[in-house]
Short mmCIF file of C-alpha atoms and ligand atoms in Angstrom, two decimals:
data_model
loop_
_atom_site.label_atom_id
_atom_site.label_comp_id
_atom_site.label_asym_id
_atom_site.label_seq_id
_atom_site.Cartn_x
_atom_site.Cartn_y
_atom_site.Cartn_z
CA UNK A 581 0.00 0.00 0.00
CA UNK A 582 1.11 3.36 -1.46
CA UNK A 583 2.38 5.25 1.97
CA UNK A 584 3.61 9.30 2.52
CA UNK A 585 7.13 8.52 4.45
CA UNK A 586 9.79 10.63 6.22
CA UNK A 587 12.55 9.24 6.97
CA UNK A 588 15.66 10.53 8.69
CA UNK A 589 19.21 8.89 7.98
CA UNK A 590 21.42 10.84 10.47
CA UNK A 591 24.68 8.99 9.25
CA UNK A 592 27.64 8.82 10.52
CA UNK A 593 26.55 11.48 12.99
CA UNK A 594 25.48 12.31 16.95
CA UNK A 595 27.26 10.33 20.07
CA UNK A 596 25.54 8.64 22.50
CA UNK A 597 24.50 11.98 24.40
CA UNK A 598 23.60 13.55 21.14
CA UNK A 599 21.55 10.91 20.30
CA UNK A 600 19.30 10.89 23.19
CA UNK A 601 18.77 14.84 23.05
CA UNK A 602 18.08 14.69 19.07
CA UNK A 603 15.07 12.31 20.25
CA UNK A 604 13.49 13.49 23.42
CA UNK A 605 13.34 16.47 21.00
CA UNK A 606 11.66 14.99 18.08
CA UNK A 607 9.35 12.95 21.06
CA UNK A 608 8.21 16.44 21.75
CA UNK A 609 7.48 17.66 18.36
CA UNK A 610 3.94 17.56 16.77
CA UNK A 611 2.70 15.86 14.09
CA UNK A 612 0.02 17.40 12.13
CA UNK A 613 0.00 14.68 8.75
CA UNK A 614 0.00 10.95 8.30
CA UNK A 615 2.93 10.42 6.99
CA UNK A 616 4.92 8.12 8.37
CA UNK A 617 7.97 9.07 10.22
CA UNK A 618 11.47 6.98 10.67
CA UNK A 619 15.16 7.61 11.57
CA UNK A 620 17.99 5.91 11.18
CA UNK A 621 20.65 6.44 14.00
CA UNK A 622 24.05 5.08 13.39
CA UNK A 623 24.66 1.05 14.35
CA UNK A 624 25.96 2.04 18.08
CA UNK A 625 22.25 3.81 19.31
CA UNK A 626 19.90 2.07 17.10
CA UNK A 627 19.23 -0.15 19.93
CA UNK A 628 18.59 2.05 22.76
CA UNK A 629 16.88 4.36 20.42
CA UNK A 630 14.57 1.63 19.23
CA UNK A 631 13.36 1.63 22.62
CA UNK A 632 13.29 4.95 23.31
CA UNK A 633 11.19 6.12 20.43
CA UNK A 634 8.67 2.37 21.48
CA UNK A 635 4.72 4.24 21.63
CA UNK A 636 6.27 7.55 19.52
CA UNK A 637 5.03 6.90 16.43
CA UNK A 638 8.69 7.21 14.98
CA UNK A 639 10.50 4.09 14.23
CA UNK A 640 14.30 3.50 14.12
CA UNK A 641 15.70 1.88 10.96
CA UNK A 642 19.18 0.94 10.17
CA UNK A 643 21.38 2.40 7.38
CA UNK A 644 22.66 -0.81 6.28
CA UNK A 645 23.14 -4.73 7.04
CA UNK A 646 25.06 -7.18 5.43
CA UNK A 647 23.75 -10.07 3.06
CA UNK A 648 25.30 -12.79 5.53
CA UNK A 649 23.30 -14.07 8.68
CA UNK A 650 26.50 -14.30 10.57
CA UNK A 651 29.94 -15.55 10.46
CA UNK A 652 33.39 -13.40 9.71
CA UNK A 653 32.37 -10.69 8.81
CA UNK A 654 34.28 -8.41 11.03
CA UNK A 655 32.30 -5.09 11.59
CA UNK A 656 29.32 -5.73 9.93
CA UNK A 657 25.67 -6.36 11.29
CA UNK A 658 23.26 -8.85 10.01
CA UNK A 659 19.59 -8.73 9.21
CA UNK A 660 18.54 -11.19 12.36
CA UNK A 661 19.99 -8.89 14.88
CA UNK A 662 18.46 -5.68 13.05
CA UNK A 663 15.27 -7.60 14.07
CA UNK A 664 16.69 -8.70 17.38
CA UNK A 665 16.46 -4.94 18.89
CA UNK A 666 13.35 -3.80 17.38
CA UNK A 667 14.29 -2.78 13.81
CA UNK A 668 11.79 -3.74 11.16
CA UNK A 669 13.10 -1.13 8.40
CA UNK A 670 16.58 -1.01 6.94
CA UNK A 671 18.04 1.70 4.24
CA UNK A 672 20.04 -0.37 1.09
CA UNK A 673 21.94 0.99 -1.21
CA UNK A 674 22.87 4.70 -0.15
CA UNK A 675 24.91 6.48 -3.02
CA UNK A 676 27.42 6.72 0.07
CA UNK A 677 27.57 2.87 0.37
CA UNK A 678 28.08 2.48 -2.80
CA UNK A 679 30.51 5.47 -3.45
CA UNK A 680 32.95 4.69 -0.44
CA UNK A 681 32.02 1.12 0.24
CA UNK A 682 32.24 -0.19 -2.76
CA UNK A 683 28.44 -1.93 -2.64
CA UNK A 684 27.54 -2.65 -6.65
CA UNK A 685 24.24 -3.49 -7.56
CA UNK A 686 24.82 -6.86 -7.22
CA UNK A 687 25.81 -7.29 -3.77
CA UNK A 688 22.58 -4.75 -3.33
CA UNK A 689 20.58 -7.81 -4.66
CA UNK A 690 21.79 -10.05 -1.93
CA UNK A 691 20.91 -7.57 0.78
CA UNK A 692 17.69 -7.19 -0.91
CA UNK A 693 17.00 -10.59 -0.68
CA UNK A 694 18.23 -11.70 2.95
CA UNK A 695 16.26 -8.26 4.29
CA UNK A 696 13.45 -9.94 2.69
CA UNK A 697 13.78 -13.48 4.08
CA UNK A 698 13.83 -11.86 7.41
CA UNK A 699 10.75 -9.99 7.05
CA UNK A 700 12.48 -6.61 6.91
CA UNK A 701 11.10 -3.71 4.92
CA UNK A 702 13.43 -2.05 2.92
CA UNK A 703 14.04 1.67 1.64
CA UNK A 704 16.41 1.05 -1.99
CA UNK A 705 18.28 4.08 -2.78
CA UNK A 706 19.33 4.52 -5.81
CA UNK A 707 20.00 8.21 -7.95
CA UNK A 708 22.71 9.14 -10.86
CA UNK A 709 25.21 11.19 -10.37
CA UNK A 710 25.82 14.92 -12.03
CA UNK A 711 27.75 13.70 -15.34
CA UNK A 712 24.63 11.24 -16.34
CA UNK A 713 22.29 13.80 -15.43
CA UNK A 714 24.38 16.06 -17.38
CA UNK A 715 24.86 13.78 -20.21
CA UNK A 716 20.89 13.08 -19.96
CA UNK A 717 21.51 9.72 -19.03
CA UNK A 718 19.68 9.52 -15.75
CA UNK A 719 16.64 7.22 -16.57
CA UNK A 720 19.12 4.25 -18.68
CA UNK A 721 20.84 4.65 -14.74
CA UNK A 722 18.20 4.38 -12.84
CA UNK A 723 16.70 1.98 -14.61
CA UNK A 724 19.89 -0.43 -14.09
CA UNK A 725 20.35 0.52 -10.88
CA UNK A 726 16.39 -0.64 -10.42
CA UNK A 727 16.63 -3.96 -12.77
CA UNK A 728 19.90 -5.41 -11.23
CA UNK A 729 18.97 -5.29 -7.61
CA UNK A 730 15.27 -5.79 -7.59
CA UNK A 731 13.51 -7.22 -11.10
CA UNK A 732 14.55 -11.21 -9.99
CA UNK A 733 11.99 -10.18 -7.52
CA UNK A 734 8.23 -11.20 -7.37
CA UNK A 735 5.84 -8.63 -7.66
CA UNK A 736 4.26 -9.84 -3.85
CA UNK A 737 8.07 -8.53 -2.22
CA UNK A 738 7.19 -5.19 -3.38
CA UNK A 739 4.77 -4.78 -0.04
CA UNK A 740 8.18 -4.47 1.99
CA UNK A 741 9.76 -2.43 -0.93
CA UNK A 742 9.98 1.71 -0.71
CA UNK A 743 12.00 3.13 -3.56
CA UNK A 744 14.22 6.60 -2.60
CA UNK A 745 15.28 8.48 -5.64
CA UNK A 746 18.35 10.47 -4.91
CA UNK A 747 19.90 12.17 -7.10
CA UNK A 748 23.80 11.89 -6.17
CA UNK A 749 24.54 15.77 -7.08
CA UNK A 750 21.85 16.82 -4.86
CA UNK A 751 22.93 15.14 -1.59
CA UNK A 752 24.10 17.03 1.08
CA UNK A 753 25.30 19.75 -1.60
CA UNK A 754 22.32 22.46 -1.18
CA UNK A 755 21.20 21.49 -4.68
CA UNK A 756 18.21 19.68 -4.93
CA UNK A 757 16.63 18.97 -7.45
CA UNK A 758 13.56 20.57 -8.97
CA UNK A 759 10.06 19.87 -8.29
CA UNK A 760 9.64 19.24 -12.07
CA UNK A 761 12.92 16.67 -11.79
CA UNK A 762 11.79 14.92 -8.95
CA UNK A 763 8.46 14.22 -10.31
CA UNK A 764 9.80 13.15 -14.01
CA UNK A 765 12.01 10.53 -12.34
CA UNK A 766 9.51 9.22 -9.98
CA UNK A 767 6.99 9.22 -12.78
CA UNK A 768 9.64 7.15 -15.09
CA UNK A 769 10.38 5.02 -11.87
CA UNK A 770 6.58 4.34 -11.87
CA UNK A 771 6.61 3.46 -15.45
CA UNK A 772 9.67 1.34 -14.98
CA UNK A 773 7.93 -0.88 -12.16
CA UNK A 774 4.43 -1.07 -14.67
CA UNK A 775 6.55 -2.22 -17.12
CA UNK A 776 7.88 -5.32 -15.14
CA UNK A 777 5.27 -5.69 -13.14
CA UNK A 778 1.97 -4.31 -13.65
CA UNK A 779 -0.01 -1.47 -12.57
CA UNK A 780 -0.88 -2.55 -9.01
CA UNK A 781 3.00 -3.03 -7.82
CA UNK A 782 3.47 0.80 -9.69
CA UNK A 783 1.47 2.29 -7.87
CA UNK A 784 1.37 1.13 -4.59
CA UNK A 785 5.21 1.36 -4.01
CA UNK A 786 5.95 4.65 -2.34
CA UNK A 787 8.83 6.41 -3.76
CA UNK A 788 11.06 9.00 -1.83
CA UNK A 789 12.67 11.99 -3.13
CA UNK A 790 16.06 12.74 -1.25
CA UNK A 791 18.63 14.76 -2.00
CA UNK A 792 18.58 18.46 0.20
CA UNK A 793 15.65 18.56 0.70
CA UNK A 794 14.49 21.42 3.54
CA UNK A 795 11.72 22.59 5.33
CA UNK A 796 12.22 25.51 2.87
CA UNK A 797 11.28 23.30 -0.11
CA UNK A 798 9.82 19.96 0.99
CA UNK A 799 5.89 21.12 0.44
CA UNK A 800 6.95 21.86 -3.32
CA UNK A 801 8.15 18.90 -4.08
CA UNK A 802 5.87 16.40 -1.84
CA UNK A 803 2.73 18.26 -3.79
CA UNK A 804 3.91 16.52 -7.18
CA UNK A 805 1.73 13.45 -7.55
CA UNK A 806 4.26 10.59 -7.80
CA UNK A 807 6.42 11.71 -4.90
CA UNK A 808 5.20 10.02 -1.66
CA UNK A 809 7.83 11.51 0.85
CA UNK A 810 11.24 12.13 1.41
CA UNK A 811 14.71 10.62 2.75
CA UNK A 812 16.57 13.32 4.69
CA UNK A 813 19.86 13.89 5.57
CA UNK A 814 21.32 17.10 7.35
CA UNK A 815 17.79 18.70 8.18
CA UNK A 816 17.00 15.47 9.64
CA UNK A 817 20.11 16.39 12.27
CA UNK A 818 17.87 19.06 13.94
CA UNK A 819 14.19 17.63 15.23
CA UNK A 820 12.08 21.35 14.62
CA UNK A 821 13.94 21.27 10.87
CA UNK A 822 13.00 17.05 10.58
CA UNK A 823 9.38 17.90 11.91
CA UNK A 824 8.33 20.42 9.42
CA UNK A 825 9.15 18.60 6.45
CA UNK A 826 7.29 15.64 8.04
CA UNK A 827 4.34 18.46 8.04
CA UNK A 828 4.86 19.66 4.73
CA UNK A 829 2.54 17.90 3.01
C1 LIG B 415 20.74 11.52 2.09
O1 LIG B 415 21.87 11.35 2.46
O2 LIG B 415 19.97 10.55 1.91
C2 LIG B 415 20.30 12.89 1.84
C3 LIG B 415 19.21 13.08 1.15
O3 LIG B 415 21.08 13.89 2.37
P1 LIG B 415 20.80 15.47 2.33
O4 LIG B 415 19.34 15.65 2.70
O5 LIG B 415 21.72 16.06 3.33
O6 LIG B 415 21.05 15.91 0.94
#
């Protein structure tokens, strides 16, 4: 079912102290829409802020989990003990995972597919960066970057499936892109998904615009029709910032 979603991925930032003050401060905050709200603290707090944000109506997700169930792996975290503190959400495929961590669309398919078998819901980021967009190569990216990780799936996985366009020259850079840009890609992304699979998975798949987005621009571009919500970064760092692009639309 086609949901409006917020969700907050505060990277590689706030300590343990930070942490707990970023959510008794979002605990405090109002919401006025039904969109769904998330964040997704770094791997050290995710479990005491699982329980901290229990009854809140804001749910901690993780930025990431390896395709393994366990073994040597040294630093990594596996789906089964995502779900061992709480977490039913985790973010895949982050430009920054795949930028500094090397994660290809194919190891993305095997994340994909043990989040799956362990009854997580996933949010699959996936965006081009500035020279396809300025070669006008974006949708042949997306589309790969789409295809290879998700089309072995069947259309019934697409219930734990949100999509989160992000356009790689727009993160964390103050650029974002348009309203009109946003809501050509997630209509293409749409079309993409009919294509493969029908109407019904197209349209019930929510699909998240992230990339700068601000409380200064989020109603704009959560008014265009096939953009269902966002994935923040920096303005998710501060909860009044987070809280009124949850409200924006
Ligand atoms: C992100 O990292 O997913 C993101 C959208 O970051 P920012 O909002 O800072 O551009």
């Amino acid at each position: 079912m086609r949901k409006q979603i917020v969700a907050g991925n505060w990277k590689m930032n706030n300590d343990v102290a930070q942490t707990e003050s970023l959510l008794a401060n979002l605990k405090n905050q109002t919401k006025t829409t039904n969109a769904e709200v998330m964040v997704a603290p770094t791997f050290v707090n995710l479990a005491s802020a699982a329980k901290a944000l229990e009854g809140s109506g804001i749910e901690a997700v993780a930025q990431n989990m390896h395709f393994a169930e366990s073994g040597a792996y040294t630093g990594e975290i596996s789906a089964s003990m995502l779900k061992s503190v709480g977490v039913k959400t985790v973010i895949l495929g982050h430009s920054e995972r795949r930028e500094y961590f090397n994660e290809t669309d194919e190891t993305l398919a095997k994340k994909v597919d043990a989040a799956l078998a362990n009854n997580l819901r996933i949010i699959f980021c996936f965006g081009e960066v500035l020279a396809d967009r300025k070669s006008n190569n974006q949708e042949a990216v997306v589309e790969s970057q789409i295809s290879n990780a998700l089309f072995h799936l069947n259309a019934d996985a697409y219930k734990n499936i949100v999509l989160a366009y992000e356009p790689v020259w727009a993160i964390g850079t103050g650029e974002t892109a348009s309203p009109e840009q946003a809501q050509d890609m997630h209509a293409f992304i749409r079309k993409t998904l009919a294509t493969k699979y029908g109407s019904d998975v197209a349209n019930n798949t929510s699909v998240l615009y992230g990339g700068s987005c601000k409380p200064g621009n989020a109603k704009e571009i959560f008014s265009k029709p096939d953009v269902d919500g966002g994935l923040i970064g920096g303005a998710a760092l501060n909860a009044d910032d987070f809280f009124a692009i949850v409200n924006a639309f």
